Short mmCIF file of C-alpha atoms in Angstrom, two decimals:
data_model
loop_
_atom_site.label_atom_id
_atom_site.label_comp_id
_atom_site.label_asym_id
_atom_site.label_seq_id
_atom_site.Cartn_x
_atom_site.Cartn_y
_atom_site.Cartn_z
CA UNK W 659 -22.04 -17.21 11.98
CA UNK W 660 -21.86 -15.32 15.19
CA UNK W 661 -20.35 -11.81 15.54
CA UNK W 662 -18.93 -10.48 18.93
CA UNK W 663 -18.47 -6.83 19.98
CA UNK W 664 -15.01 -5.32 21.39
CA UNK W 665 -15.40 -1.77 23.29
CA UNK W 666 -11.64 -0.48 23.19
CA UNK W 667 -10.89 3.43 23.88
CA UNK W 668 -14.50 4.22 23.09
CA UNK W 669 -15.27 2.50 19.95
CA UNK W 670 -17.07 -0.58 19.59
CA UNK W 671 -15.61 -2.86 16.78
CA UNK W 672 -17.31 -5.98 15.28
CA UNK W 673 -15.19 -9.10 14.55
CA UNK W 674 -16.19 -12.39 13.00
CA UNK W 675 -15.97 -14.78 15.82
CA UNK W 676 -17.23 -17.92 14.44
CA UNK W 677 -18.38 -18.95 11.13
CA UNK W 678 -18.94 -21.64 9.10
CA UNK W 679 -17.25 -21.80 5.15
CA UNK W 680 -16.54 -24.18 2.49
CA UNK W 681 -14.88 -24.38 -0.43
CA UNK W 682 -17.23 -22.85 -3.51
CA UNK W 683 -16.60 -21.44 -6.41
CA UNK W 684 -18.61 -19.15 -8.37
CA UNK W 685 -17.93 -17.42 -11.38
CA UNK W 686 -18.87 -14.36 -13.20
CA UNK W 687 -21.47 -14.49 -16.25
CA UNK W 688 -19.18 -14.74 -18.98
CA UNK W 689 -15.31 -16.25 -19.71
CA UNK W 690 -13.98 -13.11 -19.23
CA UNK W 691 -14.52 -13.44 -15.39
CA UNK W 692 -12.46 -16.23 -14.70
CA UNK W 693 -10.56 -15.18 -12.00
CA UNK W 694 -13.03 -13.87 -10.41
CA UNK W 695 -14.91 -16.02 -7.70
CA UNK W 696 -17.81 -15.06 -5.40
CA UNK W 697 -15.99 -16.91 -2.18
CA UNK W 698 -13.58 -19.31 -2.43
CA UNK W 699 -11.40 -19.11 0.60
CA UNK W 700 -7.93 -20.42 -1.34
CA UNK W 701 -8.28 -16.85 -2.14
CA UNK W 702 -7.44 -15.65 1.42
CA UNK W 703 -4.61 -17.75 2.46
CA UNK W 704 -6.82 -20.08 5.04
CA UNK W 705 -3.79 -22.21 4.68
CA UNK W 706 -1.54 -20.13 5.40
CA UNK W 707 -3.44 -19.01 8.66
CA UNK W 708 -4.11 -22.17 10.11
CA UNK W 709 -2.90 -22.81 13.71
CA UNK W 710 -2.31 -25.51 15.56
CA UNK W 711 -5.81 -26.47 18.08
CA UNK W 712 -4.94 -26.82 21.39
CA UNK W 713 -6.08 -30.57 22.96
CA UNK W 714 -9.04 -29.93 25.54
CA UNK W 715 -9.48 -26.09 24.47
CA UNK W 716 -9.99 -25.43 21.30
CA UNK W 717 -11.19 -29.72 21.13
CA UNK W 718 -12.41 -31.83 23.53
CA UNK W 719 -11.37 -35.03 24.89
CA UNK W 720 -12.56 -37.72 22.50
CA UNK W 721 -11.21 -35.88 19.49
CA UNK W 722 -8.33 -37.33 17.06
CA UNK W 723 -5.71 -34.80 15.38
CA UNK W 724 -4.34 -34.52 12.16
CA UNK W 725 -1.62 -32.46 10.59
CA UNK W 726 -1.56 -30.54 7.42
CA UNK W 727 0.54 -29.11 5.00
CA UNK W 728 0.41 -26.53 2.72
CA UNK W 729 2.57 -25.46 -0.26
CA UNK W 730 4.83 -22.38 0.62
CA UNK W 731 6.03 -19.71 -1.69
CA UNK W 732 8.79 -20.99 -3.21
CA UNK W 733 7.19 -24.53 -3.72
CA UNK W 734 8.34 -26.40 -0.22
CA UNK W 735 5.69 -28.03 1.93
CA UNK W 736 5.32 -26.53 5.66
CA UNK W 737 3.67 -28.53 8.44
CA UNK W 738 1.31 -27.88 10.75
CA UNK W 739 0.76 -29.86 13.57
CA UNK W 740 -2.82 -30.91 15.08
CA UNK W 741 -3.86 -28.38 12.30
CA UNK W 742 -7.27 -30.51 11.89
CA UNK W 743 -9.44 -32.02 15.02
CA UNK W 744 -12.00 -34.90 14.36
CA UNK W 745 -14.88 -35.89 16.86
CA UNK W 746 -18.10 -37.07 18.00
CA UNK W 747 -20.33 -34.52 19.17
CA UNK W 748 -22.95 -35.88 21.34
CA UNK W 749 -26.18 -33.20 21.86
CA UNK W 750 -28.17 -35.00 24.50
CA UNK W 751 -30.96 -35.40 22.64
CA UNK W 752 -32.86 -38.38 20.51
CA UNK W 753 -31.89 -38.19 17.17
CA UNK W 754 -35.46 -40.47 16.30
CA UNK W 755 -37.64 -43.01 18.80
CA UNK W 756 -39.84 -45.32 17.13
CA UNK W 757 -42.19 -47.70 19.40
CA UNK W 758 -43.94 -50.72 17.67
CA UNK W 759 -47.24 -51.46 18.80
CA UNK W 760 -48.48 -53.73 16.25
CA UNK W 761 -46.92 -57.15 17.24
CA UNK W 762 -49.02 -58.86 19.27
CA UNK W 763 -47.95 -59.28 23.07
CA UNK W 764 -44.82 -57.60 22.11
CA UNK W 765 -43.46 -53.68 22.33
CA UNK W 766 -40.43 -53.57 20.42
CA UNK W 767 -38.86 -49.52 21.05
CA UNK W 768 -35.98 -48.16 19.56
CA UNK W 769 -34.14 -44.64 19.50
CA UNK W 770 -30.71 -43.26 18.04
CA UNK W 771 -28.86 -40.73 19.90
CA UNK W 772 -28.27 -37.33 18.28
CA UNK W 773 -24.87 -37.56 17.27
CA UNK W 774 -22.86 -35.10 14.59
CA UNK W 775 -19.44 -35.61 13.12
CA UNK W 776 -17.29 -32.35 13.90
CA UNK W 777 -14.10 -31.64 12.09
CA UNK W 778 -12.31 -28.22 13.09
CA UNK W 779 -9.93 -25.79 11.68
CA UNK W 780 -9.11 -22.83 12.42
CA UNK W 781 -7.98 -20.04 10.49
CA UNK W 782 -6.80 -16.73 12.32
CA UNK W 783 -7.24 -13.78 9.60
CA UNK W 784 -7.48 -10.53 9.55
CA UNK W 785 -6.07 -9.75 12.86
CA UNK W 786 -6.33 -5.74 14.02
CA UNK W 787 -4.16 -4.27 16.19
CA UNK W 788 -6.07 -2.31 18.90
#
């Protein structure tokens, strides 16, 4: 999660810049609770926030888009184009190196690159009007 700081007219405000969520559900201690969920972010219309990522700013070049829908008020399915971004993420660094010694008048070395699967969405909520 990281948090960034606005200074507008005097008053420093706080906003959620970045954070990372998934779907869970978790309900109260008895029956009687069932409708209400600890975090489950169907609850806050994520859907219904979603905007389109812009190629090479908010993903960058090797990345593959998707659309999605999502089911509107009165039933109807609304698009969103490049809603969803899908890459390779490549950190620079050895993910594991492994050097085998043991074979006689042979070194056999291998290494894997450090390499993570992103997939990006974002959700604009909450928006406050300075």
């Amino acid at each position: 999660m990281t948090l960034t700081s606005t200074n507008t007219k005097g008053s420093c405000t706080e906003a959620l810049y970045r954070s990372f969520l998934y779907r869970t559900t978790v309900h109260g201690p008895t029956e009687d609770w069932y409708y209400k969920t600890f975090l489950d972010n169907g609850e806050f219309g994520f859907g219904l926030s979603t905007v389109s990522l812009e190629p090479l700013t908010d993903c960058p070049s090797n990345a593959r888009f998707m659309d999605a829908c999502y089911a509107a008020g009165d039933g109807t399915s609304v698009k969103i184009s490049n809603a969803i971004c899908i890459f390779e993420r490549h950190a620079g660094n050895i993910l594991w190196r492994h050097t085998e010694v043991t074979i006689p008048d042979e070194v056999i070395t291998e290494a894997r690159a450090d390499v993570t699967l992103v997939v990006r969405m974002v959700s604009t909520i909450g928006i406050r009007q300075l």
